[in-house]
Amino acid sequence: WLPFAITLATSIAMSWGFYVVGKSRHLQMLAEQAQRQAAEARLSLLQAQLEPHMLFNTLANLRVLISIDAARAEQMLDHLIDYLRATLSGSRSGTHSLAAEFALLADYLALMQIRMAERLSYTLELPAELTAVPVPPLLLQPLVENSIRHGLEPQLAGGHIHVQATLLDGDRLSLTVTDNGIGLK
């Protein structure tokens, strides 16, 4: 009976161990899924807050420009249409390509450049091999908007924004937004 008891105890212990490990992995997967859903919810809330704010400011600037400089108003309207088209199509899916994100930034920065004139310059640096990488919509716009609001607008001379995508260690995406403004105070 001793070998049978040892075999039975070992089988029970191993079964319990596999059960505990499996349950732990399942709970870890559920926790990661909950974190992802929370992050997506925060992103959706941020998008809902950003889009109307930017839209109302742009429309107010457009109203002023129509009577002052019709050509610049027309440019601003074209960029606004492109920006809205991209954000609406991006909001229907959870991700879009990095190229689409940079195109969205280009339209946003063009709108801001019309508003700020020579006070704003920018460069967007996206290597060709990264254009198809999927990212959440409006991932970079809050950072660019903060660069303008807190870094460049307070300066009389304005400044420059540089947005760059690079690949680190062969598989990690690095997205950076830098400006030469005054920064947060």
mmCIF file of C-alpha atoms in Angstrom:
data_model
loop_
_atom_site.group_PDB
_atom_site.id
_atom_site.type_symbol
_atom_site.label_atom_id
_atom_site.label_comp_id
_atom_site.label_asym_id
_atom_site.label_seq_id
_atom_site.Cartn_x
_atom_site.Cartn_y
_atom_site.Cartn_z
ATOM 1 C CA TRP A 1 0.000 0.000 0.000
ATOM 2 C CA LEU A 2 2.892 2.382 0.564
ATOM 3 C CA PRO A 3 3.824 2.716 -3.164
ATOM 4 C CA PHE A 4 0.140 3.196 -4.011
ATOM 5 C CA ALA A 5 -0.252 5.865 -1.303
ATOM 6 C CA ILE A 6 2.890 7.679 -2.504
ATOM 7 C CA THR A 7 1.680 7.569 -6.116
ATOM 8 C CA LEU A 8 -1.761 8.783 -5.095
ATOM 9 C CA ALA A 9 -0.354 11.618 -2.951
ATOM 10 C CA THR A 10 2.052 12.648 -5.725
ATOM 11 C CA SER A 11 -0.770 12.614 -8.305
ATOM 12 C CA ILE A 12 -3.000 14.710 -6.065
ATOM 13 C CA ALA A 13 -0.165 17.164 -5.349
ATOM 14 C CA MET A 14 0.722 17.483 -9.045
ATOM 15 C CA SER A 15 -2.939 17.880 -10.035
ATOM 16 C CA TRP A 16 -3.375 20.557 -7.381
ATOM 17 C CA GLY A 17 -0.197 22.286 -8.570
ATOM 18 C CA PHE A 18 -1.366 22.309 -12.206
ATOM 19 C CA TYR A 19 -4.780 23.575 -11.094
ATOM 20 C CA VAL A 20 -3.246 26.414 -9.046
ATOM 21 C CA VAL A 21 -0.875 27.419 -11.872
ATOM 22 C CA GLY A 22 -3.720 27.338 -14.418
ATOM 23 C CA LYS A 23 -6.014 29.332 -12.150
ATOM 24 C CA SER A 24 -3.230 31.865 -11.529
ATOM 25 C CA ARG A 25 -2.624 32.299 -15.261
ATOM 26 C CA HIS A 26 -6.347 32.697 -15.865
ATOM 27 C CA LEU A 27 -6.649 35.351 -13.142
ATOM 28 C CA GLN A 28 -3.573 37.144 -14.468
ATOM 29 C CA MET A 29 -5.093 37.151 -17.960
ATOM 30 C CA LEU A 30 -8.349 38.595 -16.580
ATOM 31 C CA ALA A 31 -6.419 41.303 -14.706
ATOM 32 C CA GLU A 32 -4.489 42.253 -17.854
ATOM 33 C CA GLN A 33 -7.720 42.351 -19.837
ATOM 34 C CA ALA A 34 -9.305 44.626 -17.218
ATOM 35 C CA GLN A 35 -6.273 46.930 -17.353
ATOM 36 C CA ARG A 36 -6.503 47.077 -21.155
ATOM 37 C CA GLN A 37 -10.213 47.890 -20.983
ATOM 38 C CA ALA A 38 -9.586 50.598 -18.393
ATOM 39 C CA ALA A 39 -6.859 52.123 -20.568
ATOM 40 C CA GLU A 40 -9.164 52.050 -23.598
ATOM 41 C CA ALA A 41 -11.921 53.699 -21.575
ATOM 42 C CA ARG A 42 -9.534 56.444 -20.423
ATOM 43 C CA LEU A 43 -8.406 56.969 -24.024
ATOM 44 C CA SER A 44 -12.017 57.209 -25.219
ATOM 45 C CA LEU A 45 -12.785 59.741 -22.505
ATOM 46 C CA LEU A 46 -9.706 61.759 -23.445
ATOM 47 C CA GLN A 47 -10.719 61.699 -27.119
ATOM 48 C CA ALA A 48 -14.207 62.877 -26.195
ATOM 49 C CA GLN A 49 -12.710 65.788 -24.241
ATOM 50 C CA LEU A 50 -10.055 66.780 -26.797
ATOM 51 C CA GLU A 51 -12.065 66.804 -29.972
ATOM 52 C CA PRO A 52 -14.756 69.364 -28.987
ATOM 53 C CA HIS A 53 -12.184 71.657 -27.330
ATOM 54 C CA MET A 54 -9.978 71.719 -30.421
ATOM 55 C CA LEU A 55 -12.984 71.987 -32.723
ATOM 56 C CA PHE A 56 -14.469 75.012 -30.954
ATOM 57 C CA ASN A 57 -11.120 76.817 -30.850
ATOM 58 C CA THR A 58 -10.546 76.127 -34.537
ATOM 59 C CA LEU A 59 -14.035 77.297 -35.497
ATOM 60 C CA ALA A 60 -13.573 80.500 -33.495
ATOM 61 C CA ASN A 61 -10.257 81.153 -35.254
ATOM 62 C CA LEU A 62 -11.828 80.308 -38.604
ATOM 63 C CA ARG A 63 -14.619 82.823 -38.003
ATOM 64 C CA VAL A 64 -12.076 85.595 -37.407
ATOM 65 C CA LEU A 65 -9.923 84.558 -40.368
ATOM 66 C CA ILE A 66 -12.822 84.618 -42.832
ATOM 67 C CA SER A 67 -13.079 88.380 -42.608
ATOM 68 C CA ILE A 68 -9.339 89.049 -42.297
ATOM 69 C CA ASP A 69 -7.647 86.563 -44.625
ATOM 70 C CA ALA A 70 -9.957 84.432 -46.764
ATOM 71 C CA ALA A 71 -7.102 82.404 -48.292
ATOM 72 C CA ARG A 72 -5.788 81.347 -44.874
ATOM 73 C CA ALA A 73 -9.366 80.634 -43.751
ATOM 74 C CA GLU A 74 -9.788 78.333 -46.749
ATOM 75 C CA GLN A 75 -6.531 76.518 -45.882
ATOM 76 C CA MET A 76 -7.662 76.155 -42.296
ATOM 77 C CA LEU A 77 -11.016 74.783 -43.387
ATOM 78 C CA ASP A 78 -9.340 72.235 -45.684
ATOM 79 C CA HIS A 79 -7.116 71.021 -42.841
ATOM 80 C CA LEU A 80 -10.084 70.920 -40.473
ATOM 81 C CA ILE A 81 -12.047 68.762 -42.918
ATOM 82 C CA ASP A 82 -9.086 66.367 -43.304
ATOM 83 C CA TYR A 83 -8.591 66.262 -39.544
ATOM 84 C CA LEU A 84 -12.275 65.548 -38.833
ATOM 85 C CA ARG A 85 -12.414 62.890 -41.541
ATOM 86 C CA ALA A 86 -9.397 61.126 -40.021
ATOM 87 C CA THR A 87 -10.641 61.353 -36.429
ATOM 88 C CA LEU A 88 -14.087 60.047 -37.349
ATOM 89 C CA SER A 89 -12.674 57.056 -39.199
ATOM 90 C CA GLY A 90 -10.154 56.473 -36.394
ATOM 91 C CA SER A 91 -12.839 56.575 -33.705
ATOM 92 C CA ARG A 92 -14.656 53.674 -35.351
ATOM 93 C CA SER A 93 -11.746 51.322 -34.737
ATOM 94 C CA GLY A 94 -9.544 50.694 -31.731
ATOM 95 C CA THR A 95 -6.335 51.211 -33.666
ATOM 96 C CA HIS A 96 -5.025 52.709 -36.856
ATOM 97 C CA SER A 97 -1.630 52.802 -38.529
ATOM 98 C CA LEU A 98 1.171 55.024 -37.324
ATOM 99 C CA ALA A 99 1.065 56.652 -40.777
ATOM 100 C CA ALA A 100 -2.587 57.600 -40.137
ATOM 101 C CA GLU A 101 -1.630 58.968 -36.707
ATOM 102 C CA PHE A 102 1.125 61.098 -38.257
ATOM 103 C CA ALA A 103 -1.272 62.299 -40.997
ATOM 104 C CA LEU A 104 -3.719 63.303 -38.274
ATOM 105 C CA LEU A 105 -0.922 65.163 -36.469
ATOM 106 C CA ALA A 106 0.080 66.877 -39.714
ATOM 107 C CA ASP A 107 -3.469 68.206 -40.160
ATOM 108 C CA TYR A 108 -3.675 69.260 -36.508
ATOM 109 C CA LEU A 109 -0.300 71.017 -36.635
ATOM 110 C CA ALA A 110 -1.213 72.689 -39.936
ATOM 111 C CA LEU A 111 -4.343 74.061 -38.242
ATOM 112 C CA MET A 112 -2.275 75.327 -35.327
ATOM 113 C CA GLN A 113 0.333 76.759 -37.693
ATOM 114 C CA ILE A 114 -2.331 78.789 -39.495
ATOM 115 C CA ARG A 115 -3.507 80.080 -36.125
ATOM 116 C CA MET A 116 -0.003 80.833 -34.797
ATOM 117 C CA ALA A 117 1.558 81.761 -38.175
ATOM 118 C CA GLU A 118 5.362 81.975 -38.066
ATOM 119 C CA ARG A 119 5.373 81.329 -34.302
ATOM 120 C CA LEU A 120 4.969 77.566 -34.927
ATOM 121 C CA SER A 121 7.152 75.261 -36.946
ATOM 122 C CA TYR A 122 7.233 71.478 -36.795
ATOM 123 C CA THR A 123 8.805 68.317 -38.167
ATOM 124 C CA LEU A 124 7.296 64.860 -38.261
ATOM 125 C CA GLU A 125 9.774 62.004 -38.551
ATOM 126 C CA LEU A 126 8.267 58.608 -39.404
ATOM 127 C CA PRO A 127 10.536 55.931 -40.922
ATOM 128 C CA ALA A 128 8.933 53.989 -43.781
ATOM 129 C CA GLU A 129 9.301 50.653 -41.964
ATOM 130 C CA LEU A 130 7.070 51.902 -39.111
ATOM 131 C CA THR A 131 4.151 53.273 -41.139
ATOM 132 C CA ALA A 132 1.980 50.155 -40.725
ATOM 133 C CA VAL A 133 2.500 49.756 -36.950
ATOM 134 C CA PRO A 134 -0.921 49.837 -35.233
ATOM 135 C CA VAL A 135 -1.481 52.478 -32.520
ATOM 136 C CA PRO A 136 -4.572 53.865 -30.739
ATOM 137 C CA PRO A 137 -6.149 56.873 -32.459
ATOM 138 C CA LEU A 138 -5.143 60.295 -31.072
ATOM 139 C CA LEU A 139 -2.234 58.792 -29.177
ATOM 140 C CA LEU A 140 0.137 61.694 -29.850
ATOM 141 C CA GLN A 141 -2.224 64.658 -30.190
ATOM 142 C CA PRO A 142 -2.571 65.343 -26.432
ATOM 143 C CA LEU A 143 1.218 65.524 -26.157
ATOM 144 C CA VAL A 144 1.490 67.864 -29.138
ATOM 145 C CA GLU A 145 -1.379 69.980 -27.825
ATOM 146 C CA ASN A 146 0.371 70.271 -24.442
ATOM 147 C CA SER A 147 3.614 71.237 -26.182
ATOM 148 C CA ILE A 148 1.797 74.053 -27.935
ATOM 149 C CA ARG A 149 -0.283 75.188 -24.967
ATOM 150 C CA HIS A 150 2.394 75.023 -22.262
ATOM 151 C CA GLY A 151 5.620 75.296 -24.215
ATOM 152 C CA LEU A 152 5.182 77.433 -27.307
ATOM 153 C CA GLU A 153 2.125 79.688 -26.886
ATOM 154 C CA PRO A 154 3.467 81.423 -23.741
ATOM 155 C CA GLN A 155 6.637 82.386 -25.638
ATOM 156 C CA LEU A 156 6.357 85.483 -27.759
ATOM 157 C CA ALA A 157 8.582 83.896 -30.397
ATOM 158 C CA GLY A 158 6.722 80.567 -30.391
ATOM 159 C CA GLY A 159 8.927 77.624 -31.273
ATOM 160 C CA HIS A 160 9.398 74.247 -32.909
ATOM 161 C CA ILE A 161 7.808 70.845 -32.264
ATOM 162 C CA HIS A 162 9.508 67.621 -33.323
ATOM 163 C CA VAL A 163 7.567 64.330 -33.387
ATOM 164 C CA GLN A 164 9.596 61.197 -33.992
ATOM 165 C CA ALA A 165 8.959 57.463 -34.212
ATOM 166 C CA THR A 166 11.866 55.052 -33.774
ATOM 167 C CA LEU A 167 12.367 51.374 -33.152
ATOM 168 C CA LEU A 168 14.319 50.427 -30.029
ATOM 169 C CA ASP A 169 16.028 47.061 -29.524
ATOM 170 C CA GLY A 170 14.494 45.832 -32.757
ATOM 171 C CA ASP A 171 10.944 45.422 -31.417
ATOM 172 C CA ARG A 172 9.944 48.320 -29.156
ATOM 173 C CA LEU A 173 8.327 51.417 -30.615
ATOM 174 C CA SER A 174 9.443 54.762 -29.217
ATOM 175 C CA LEU A 175 7.327 57.849 -29.898
ATOM 176 C CA THR A 176 8.688 61.211 -28.787
ATOM 177 C CA VAL A 177 7.285 64.724 -28.858
ATOM 178 C CA THR A 178 9.793 67.475 -28.091
ATOM 179 C CA ASP A 179 9.587 71.235 -28.257
ATOM 180 C CA ASN A 180 11.877 74.159 -27.542
ATOM 181 C CA GLY A 181 9.278 76.002 -25.495
ATOM 182 C CA ILE A 182 9.342 77.171 -21.899
ATOM 183 C CA GLY A 183 7.822 73.976 -20.488
ATOM 184 C CA LEU A 184 5.490 73.573 -17.549
ATOM 185 C CA LYS A 185 5.725 76.108 -14.752
#
